[in-house]
Coordinates of C-alpha atoms and ligand atoms in Angstrom, one line a residue:
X281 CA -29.3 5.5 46.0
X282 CA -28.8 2.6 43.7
X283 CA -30.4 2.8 40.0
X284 CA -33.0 0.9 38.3
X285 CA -31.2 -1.5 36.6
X286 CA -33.8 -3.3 34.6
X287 CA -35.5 0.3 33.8
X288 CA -32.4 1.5 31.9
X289 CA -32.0 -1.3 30.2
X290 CA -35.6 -0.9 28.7
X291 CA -35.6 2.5 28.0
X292 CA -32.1 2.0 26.1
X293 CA -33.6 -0.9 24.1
X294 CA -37.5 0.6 23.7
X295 CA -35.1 3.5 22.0
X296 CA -32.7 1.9 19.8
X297 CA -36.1 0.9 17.8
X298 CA -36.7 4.1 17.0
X299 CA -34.5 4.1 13.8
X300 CA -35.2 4.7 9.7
X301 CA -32.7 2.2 9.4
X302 CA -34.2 -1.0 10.9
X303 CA -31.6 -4.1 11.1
X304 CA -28.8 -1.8 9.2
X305 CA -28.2 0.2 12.6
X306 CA -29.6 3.4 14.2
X307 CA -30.7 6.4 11.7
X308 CA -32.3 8.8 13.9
X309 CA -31.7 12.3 12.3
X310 CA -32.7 15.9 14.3
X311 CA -36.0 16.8 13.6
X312 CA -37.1 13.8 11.9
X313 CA -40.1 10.9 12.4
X314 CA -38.2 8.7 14.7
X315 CA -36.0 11.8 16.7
X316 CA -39.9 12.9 17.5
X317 CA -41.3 9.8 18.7
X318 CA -37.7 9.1 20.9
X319 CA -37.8 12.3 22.6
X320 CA -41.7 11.7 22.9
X321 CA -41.0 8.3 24.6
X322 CA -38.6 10.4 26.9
X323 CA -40.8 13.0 27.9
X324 CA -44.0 11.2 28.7
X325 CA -41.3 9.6 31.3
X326 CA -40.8 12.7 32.5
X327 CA -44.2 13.6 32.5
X328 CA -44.7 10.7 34.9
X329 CA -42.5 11.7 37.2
X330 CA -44.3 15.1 37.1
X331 CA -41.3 16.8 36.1
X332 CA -41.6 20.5 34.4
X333 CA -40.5 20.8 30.8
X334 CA -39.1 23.5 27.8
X335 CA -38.5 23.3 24.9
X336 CA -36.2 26.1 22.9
X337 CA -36.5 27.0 19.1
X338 CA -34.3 24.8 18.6
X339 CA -35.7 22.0 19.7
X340 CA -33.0 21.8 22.6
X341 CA -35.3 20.4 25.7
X342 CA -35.0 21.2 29.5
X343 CA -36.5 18.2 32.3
X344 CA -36.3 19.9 35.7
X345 CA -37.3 17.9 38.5
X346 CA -40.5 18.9 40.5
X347 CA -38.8 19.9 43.4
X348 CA -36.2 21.9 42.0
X349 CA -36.3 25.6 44.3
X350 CA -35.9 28.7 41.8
X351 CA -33.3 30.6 42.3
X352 CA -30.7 27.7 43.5
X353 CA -28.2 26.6 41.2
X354 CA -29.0 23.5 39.4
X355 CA -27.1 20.0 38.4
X356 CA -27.7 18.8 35.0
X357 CA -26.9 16.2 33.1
X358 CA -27.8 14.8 29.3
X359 CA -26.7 14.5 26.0
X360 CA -28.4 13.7 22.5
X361 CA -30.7 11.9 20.5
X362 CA -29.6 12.1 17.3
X363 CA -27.2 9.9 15.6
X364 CA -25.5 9.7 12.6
X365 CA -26.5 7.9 9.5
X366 CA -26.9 3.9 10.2
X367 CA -24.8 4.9 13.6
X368 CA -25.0 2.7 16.9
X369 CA -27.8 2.7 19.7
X370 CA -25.5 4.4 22.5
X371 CA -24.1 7.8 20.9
X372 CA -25.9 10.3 22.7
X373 CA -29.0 8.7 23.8
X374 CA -26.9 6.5 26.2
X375 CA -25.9 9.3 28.4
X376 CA -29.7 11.2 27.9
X377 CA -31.2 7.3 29.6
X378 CA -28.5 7.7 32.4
X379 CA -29.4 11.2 33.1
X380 CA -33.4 10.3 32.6
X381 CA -32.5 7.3 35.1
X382 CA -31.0 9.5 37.4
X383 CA -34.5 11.8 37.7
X384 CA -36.5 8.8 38.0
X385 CA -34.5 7.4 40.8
X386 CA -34.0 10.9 42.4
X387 CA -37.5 11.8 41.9
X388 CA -38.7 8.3 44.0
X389 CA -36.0 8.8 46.9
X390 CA -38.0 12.1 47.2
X391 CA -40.8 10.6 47.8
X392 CA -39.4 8.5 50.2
X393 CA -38.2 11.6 51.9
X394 CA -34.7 12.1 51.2
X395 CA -34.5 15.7 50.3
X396 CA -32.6 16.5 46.9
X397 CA -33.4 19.3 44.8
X398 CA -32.4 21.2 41.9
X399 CA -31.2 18.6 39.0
X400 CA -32.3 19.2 35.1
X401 CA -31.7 17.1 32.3
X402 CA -31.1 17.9 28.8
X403 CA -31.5 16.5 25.6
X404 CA -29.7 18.9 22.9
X405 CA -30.7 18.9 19.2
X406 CA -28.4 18.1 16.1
X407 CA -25.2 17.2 17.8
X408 CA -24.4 14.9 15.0
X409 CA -24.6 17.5 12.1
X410 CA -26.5 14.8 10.1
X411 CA -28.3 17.7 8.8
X412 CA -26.8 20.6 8.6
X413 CA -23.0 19.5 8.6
X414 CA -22.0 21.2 11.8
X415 CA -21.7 19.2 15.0
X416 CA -23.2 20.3 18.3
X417 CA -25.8 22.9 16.7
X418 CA -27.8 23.0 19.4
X419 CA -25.2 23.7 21.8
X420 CA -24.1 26.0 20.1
X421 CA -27.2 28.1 20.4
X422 CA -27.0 27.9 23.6
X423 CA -23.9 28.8 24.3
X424 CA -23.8 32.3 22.1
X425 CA -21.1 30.5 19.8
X426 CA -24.4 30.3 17.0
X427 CA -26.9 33.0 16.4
X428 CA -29.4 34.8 14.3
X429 CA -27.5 34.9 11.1
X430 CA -26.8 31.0 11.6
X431 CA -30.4 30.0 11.3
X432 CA -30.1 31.3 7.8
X433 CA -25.9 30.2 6.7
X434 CA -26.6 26.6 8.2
X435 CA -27.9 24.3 5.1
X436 CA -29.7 20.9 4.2
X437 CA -28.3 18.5 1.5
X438 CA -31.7 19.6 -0.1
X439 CA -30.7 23.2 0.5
X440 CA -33.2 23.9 3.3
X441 CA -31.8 26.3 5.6
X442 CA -32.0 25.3 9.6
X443 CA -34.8 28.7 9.8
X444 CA -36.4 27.0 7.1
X445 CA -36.7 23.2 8.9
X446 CA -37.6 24.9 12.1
X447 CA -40.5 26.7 10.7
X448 CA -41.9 23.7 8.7
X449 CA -41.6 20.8 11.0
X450 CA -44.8 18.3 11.3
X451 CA -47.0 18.7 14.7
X452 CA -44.4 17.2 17.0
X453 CA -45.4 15.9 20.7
X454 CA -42.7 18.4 21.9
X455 CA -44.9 21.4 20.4
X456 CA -46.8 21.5 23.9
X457 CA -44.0 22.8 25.7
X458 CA -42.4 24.8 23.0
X459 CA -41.3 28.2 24.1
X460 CA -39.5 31.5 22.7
X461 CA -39.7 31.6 18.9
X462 CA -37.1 31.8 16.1
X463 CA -37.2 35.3 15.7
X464 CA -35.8 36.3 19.4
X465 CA -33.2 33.2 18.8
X466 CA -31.0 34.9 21.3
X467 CA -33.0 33.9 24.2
X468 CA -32.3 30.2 23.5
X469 CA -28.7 31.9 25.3
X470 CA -28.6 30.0 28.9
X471 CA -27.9 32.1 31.6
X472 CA -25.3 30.0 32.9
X473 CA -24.9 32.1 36.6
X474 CA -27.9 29.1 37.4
X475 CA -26.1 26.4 36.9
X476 CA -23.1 24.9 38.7
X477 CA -22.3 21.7 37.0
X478 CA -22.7 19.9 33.8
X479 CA -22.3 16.4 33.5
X480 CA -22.4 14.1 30.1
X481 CA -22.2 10.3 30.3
X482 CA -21.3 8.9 27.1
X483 CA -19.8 5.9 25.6
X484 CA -15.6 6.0 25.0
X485 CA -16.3 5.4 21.1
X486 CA -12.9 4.7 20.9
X487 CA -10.5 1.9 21.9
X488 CA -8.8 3.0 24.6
X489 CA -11.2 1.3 28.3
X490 CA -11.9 -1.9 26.4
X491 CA -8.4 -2.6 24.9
X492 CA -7.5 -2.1 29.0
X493 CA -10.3 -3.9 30.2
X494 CA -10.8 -0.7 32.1
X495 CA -15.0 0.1 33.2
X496 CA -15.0 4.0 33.2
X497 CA -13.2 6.7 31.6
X498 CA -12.9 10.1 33.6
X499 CA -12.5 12.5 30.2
X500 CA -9.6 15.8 31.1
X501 CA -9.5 16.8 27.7
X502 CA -11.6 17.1 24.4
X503 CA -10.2 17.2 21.4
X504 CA -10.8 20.5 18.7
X505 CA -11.6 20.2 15.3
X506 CA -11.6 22.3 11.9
X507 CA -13.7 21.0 8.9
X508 CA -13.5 22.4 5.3
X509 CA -15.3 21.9 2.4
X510 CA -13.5 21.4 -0.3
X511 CA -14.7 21.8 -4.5
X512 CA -12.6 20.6 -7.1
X513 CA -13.6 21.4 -10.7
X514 CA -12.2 20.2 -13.4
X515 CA -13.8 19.0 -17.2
X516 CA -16.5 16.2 -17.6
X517 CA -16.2 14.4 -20.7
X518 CA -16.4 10.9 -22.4
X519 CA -14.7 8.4 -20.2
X520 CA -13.9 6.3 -23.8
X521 CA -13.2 8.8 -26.3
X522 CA -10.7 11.4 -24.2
X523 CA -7.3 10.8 -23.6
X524 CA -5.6 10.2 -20.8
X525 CA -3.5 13.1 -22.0
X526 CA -6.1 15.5 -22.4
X527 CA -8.0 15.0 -19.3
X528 CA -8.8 17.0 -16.5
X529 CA -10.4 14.7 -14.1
X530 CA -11.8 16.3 -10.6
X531 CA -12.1 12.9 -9.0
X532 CA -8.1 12.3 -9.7
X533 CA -7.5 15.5 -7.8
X534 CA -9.9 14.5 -5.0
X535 CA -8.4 11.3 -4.8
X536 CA -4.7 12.8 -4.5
X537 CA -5.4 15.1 -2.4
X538 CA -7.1 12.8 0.3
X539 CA -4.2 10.9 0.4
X540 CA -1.8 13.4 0.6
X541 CA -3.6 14.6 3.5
X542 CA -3.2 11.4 4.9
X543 CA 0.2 11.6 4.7
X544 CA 0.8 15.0 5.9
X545 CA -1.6 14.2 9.3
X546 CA 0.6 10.6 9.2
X547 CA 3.6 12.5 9.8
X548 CA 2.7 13.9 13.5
X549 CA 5.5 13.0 15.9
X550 CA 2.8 12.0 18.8
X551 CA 0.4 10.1 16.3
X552 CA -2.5 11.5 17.8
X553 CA -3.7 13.8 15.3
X554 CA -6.4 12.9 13.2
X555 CA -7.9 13.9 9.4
X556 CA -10.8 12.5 7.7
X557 CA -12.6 12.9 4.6
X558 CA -16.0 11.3 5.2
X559 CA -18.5 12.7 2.8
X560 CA -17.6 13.2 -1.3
X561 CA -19.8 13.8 -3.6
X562 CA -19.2 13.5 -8.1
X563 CA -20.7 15.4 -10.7
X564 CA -22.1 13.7 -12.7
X565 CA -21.4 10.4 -10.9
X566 CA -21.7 8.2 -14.1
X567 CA -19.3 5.5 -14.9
X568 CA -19.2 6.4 -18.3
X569 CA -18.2 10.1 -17.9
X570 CA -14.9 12.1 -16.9
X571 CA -16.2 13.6 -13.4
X572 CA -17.0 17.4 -13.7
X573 CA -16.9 18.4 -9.6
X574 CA -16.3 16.8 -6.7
X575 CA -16.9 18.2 -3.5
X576 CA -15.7 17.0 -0.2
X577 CA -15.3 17.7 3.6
X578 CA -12.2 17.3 5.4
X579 CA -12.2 17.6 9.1
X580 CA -8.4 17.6 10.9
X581 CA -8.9 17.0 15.0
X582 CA -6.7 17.5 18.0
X583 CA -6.4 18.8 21.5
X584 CA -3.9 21.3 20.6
X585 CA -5.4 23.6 18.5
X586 CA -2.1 25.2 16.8
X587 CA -1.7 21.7 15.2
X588 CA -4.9 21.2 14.0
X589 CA -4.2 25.2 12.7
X590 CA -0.6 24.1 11.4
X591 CA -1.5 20.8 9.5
X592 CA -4.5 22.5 7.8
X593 CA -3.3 25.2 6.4
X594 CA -0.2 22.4 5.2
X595 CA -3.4 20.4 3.6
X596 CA -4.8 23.2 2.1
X597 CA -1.6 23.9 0.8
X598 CA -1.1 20.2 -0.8
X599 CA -4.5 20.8 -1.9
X600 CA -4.2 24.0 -3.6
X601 CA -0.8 22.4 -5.4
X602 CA -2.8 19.5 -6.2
X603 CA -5.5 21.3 -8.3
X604 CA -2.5 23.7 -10.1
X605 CA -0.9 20.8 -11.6
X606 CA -3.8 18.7 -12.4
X607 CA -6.0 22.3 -14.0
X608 CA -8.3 21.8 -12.0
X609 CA -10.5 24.4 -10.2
X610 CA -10.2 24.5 -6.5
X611 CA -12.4 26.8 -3.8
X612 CA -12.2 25.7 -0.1
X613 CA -13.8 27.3 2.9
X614 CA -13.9 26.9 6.4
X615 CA -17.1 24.7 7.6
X616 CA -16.8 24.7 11.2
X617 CA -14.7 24.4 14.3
X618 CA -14.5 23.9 17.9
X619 CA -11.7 24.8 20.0
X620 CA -9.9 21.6 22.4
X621 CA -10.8 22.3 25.8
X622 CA -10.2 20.8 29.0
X623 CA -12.8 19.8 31.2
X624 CA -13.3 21.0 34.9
X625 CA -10.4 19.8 37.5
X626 CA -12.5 20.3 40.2
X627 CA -14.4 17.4 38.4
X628 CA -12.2 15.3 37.5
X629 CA -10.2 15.0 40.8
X630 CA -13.8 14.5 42.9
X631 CA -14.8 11.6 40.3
X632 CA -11.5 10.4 40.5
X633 CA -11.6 10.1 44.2
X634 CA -15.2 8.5 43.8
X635 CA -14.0 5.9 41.8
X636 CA -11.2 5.0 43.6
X637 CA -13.6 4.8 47.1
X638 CA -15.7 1.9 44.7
X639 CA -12.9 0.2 43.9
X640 CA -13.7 1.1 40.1
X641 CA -11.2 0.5 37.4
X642 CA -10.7 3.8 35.6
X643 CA -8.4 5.8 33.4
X644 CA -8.7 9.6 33.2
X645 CA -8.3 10.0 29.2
X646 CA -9.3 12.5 26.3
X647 CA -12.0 12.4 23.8
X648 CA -11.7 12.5 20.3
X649 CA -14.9 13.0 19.7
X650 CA -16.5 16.3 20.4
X651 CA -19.4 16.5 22.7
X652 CA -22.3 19.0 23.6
X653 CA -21.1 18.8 26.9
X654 CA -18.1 21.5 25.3
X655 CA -20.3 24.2 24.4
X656 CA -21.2 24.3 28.5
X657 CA -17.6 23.8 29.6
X658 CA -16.4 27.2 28.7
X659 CA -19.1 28.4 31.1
X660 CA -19.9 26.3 34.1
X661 CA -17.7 23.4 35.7
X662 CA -18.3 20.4 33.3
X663 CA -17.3 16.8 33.2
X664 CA -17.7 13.5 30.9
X665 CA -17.8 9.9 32.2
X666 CA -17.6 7.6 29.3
X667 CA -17.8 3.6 29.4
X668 CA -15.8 1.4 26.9
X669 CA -16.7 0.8 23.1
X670 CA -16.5 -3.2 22.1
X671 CA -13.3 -3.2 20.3
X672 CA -14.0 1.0 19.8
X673 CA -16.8 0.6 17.2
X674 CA -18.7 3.8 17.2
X675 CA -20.9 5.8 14.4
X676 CA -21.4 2.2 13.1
X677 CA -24.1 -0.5 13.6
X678 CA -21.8 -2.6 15.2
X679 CA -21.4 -0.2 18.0
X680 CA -22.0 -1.7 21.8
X681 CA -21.5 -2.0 25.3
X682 CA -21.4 -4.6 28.1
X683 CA -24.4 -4.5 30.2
X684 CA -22.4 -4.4 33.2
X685 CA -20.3 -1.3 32.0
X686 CA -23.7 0.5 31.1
X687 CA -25.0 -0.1 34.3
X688 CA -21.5 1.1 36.5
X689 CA -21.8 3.7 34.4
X690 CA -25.2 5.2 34.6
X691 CA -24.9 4.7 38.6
X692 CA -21.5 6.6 38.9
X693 CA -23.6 9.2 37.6
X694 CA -26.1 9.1 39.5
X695 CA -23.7 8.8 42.7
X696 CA -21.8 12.1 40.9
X697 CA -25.0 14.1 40.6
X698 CA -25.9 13.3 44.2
X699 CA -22.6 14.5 45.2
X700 CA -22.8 17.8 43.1
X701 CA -26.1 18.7 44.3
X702 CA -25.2 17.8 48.3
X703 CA -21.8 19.5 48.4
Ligands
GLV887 C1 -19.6 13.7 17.1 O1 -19.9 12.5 17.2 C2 -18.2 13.9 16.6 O2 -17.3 13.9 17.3 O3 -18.2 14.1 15.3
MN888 MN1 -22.4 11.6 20.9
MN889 MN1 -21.6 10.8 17.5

């Protein structure tokens, strides 16, 4: 069964308008304007192809073919529609059009006879952590790793807590095939015995296949991560009239500390280790005063978990030195984590062998990013296809993807989810 080329390619562009950012990337944040109208835009597809629908508390959404038989184990495939702030058009909603390309083509070999049954795909909510901070929320729901109390802990820049969002969301197209409600939030838990494989397409956003001039990556491992937030207080005053003597300046300690964490993660002996401080934010944030506060996150990422454990607590260390010397206040606590995993080898060794039959050039690789499709794996076989990243821009306008990498891509999944559901 071959794809619909020209159909993917529209879908993915008819998409990537769906922005709050137009011209300055894609800004498409969970539970917002332009996440409604995309995931309406996907669904009326789906409705097309007269497939049945659900939608969780969440907002996590399940597309099940109509001839899928109850009671047999299902194939899915999907990934999300959210992105980070003025991020690319391929993070997530490049592997959700690949999976929504597969049910349309499935869905007409049907009709033409060919009988193929029980595929879903799914589009999870807030992978990004745009708004809440936490990546892969709705996965995590899902998967048991998130529950009641979460609804309540998990909080807005504004302060709105995720219960609070989910209750007040605008009439959304979605609503029609809402089910469950926020008070039984445990029955957004997936009874996993139903399904026997997970698949998520998704772009490298790294530079690893297009440095290699490679088309498809067959992911083994993902990487873990840990993220902290991190307050420094020290004392705001006049930026003209105090001292350098006499000052005790929270943005100096922020700014030390970031790049003594640099150096620290720097020092790993395989270089693959990875620390970021992405968001900061100063009190008062006035050029004219002494910064009161800063507070920042600072997220350390590996695939073995005791170094990501052994270089922050090292950090934190730095950290806590840091603010001693300078007087400045310091409170840090643990924001959130995922654990490295490996995906299914099972998988990997029957995607491997595919690709090798079509003559594809591949590399079987980790991701550094984490993925929705990890809150599955630890339950039911699971495995990631990515395609390369022009010159491994991701989370950034400037992210793309050759057209002829897109398309091997979205029809090796298609060929994979043909072979899951026949063998
Ligand atoms: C998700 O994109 C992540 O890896 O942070
Ligand atoms: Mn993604
Ligand atoms: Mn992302």
């Amino acid at each position: 069964m071959k794809i619909n080329e020209k159909r993917l390619l529209n879908n993915l562009r008819a998409l990537r308008e769906f922005t709050d950012t137009p011209g300055m990337g894609v800004t498409r944040f969970s539970y917002g304007a332009q996440d409604n109208k995309a995931r309406e835009y996907i669904l009326k597809r789906a409705e097309g192809v007269g497939c049945s629908i659900s939608v969780d508390p969440l907002r996590n959404i399940r597309i099940g073919l109509p001839q899928n038989i109850p009671g047999r184990k299902t194939v899915m495939a999907g990934s999300h529609v959210d992105t980070v702030r003025n991020g690319g058009w391929l993070d997530g909603i490049y592997g959700v059009c690949g999976a929504l390309e597969a049910m349309e083509t499935l869905s007409e070999g049907y009709s033409d006879g060919i009988p193929l049954f029980n595929y879903e795909m799914v589009i999870f909510a807030e992978e990004e952590g745009s708004n809440f901070g936490s990546t892969m929320t709705g996965s995590k729901f899902i998967s048991g790793k998130y529950g009641e109390e979460d609804l309540d802990s998990l909080r807005r820049e504004d302060g709105k807590s995720l219960r609070q969002v989910l209750e007040n969301l605008p009439q959304r197209y979605e609503d029609r095939y809402l089910s469950g409600n926020l008070s039984d939030i445990a029955h957004t838990r997936w009874d996993f015995s139903k399904i026997k494989t997970m698949l998520e397409l998704h772009i490298e956003q790294g530079p690893i296949l297009d440095r290699e001039g490679l088309s498809l990556g067959i992911v083994e491992s993902i990487f873990g991560m840990r993220v902290i937030e991190v307050t420094l207080t020290g004392v705001g005053n006049h930026a003209g009239a105090t001292p350098m003597s006499e000052r005790y300046d929270a943005m100096c300690a922020a700014a030390e500390s970031v790049l003594e964490a640099e150096s620290v993660v720097r020092g790993d002996s395989d270089r693959r280790t990875v620390v970021t401080v992405g968001r900061m934010e100063v009190y008062p944030n006035c050029s004219n005063v002494i910064p009161e506060r800063v507070v920042f996150t600072l997220e350390i990422r590996d695939k073995d978990q005791s170094k990501i454990d052994g270089f922050m607590e090292t950090v934190k260390e730095k950290i806590r030195d840091i603010a001693r010397k300078r007087g400045v206040g310091c409170l840090m606590y643990e924001h959130s984590k995922s654990a490295p995993l490996r995906l299914s080898d099972r998988l990997i060794s029957s995607m491997k062998k595919a690709a090798l039959e079509k003559s594809l050039s591949f590399k079987v690789m980790d991701s550094g990013a984490v993925h929705d499709a990890c809150m599955v794996a630890e339950h039911a076989d699971t495995g990631m296809i990515f395609v390369p990243s022009i010159n491994g821009r991701s989370h950034v306008p400037q992210e793309d993807t050759g057209e002829r990498e897109l398309l091997s891509g979205a029809q090796f999944l298609l060929d994979t989810v043909i072979s899951e559901i026949e063998n």
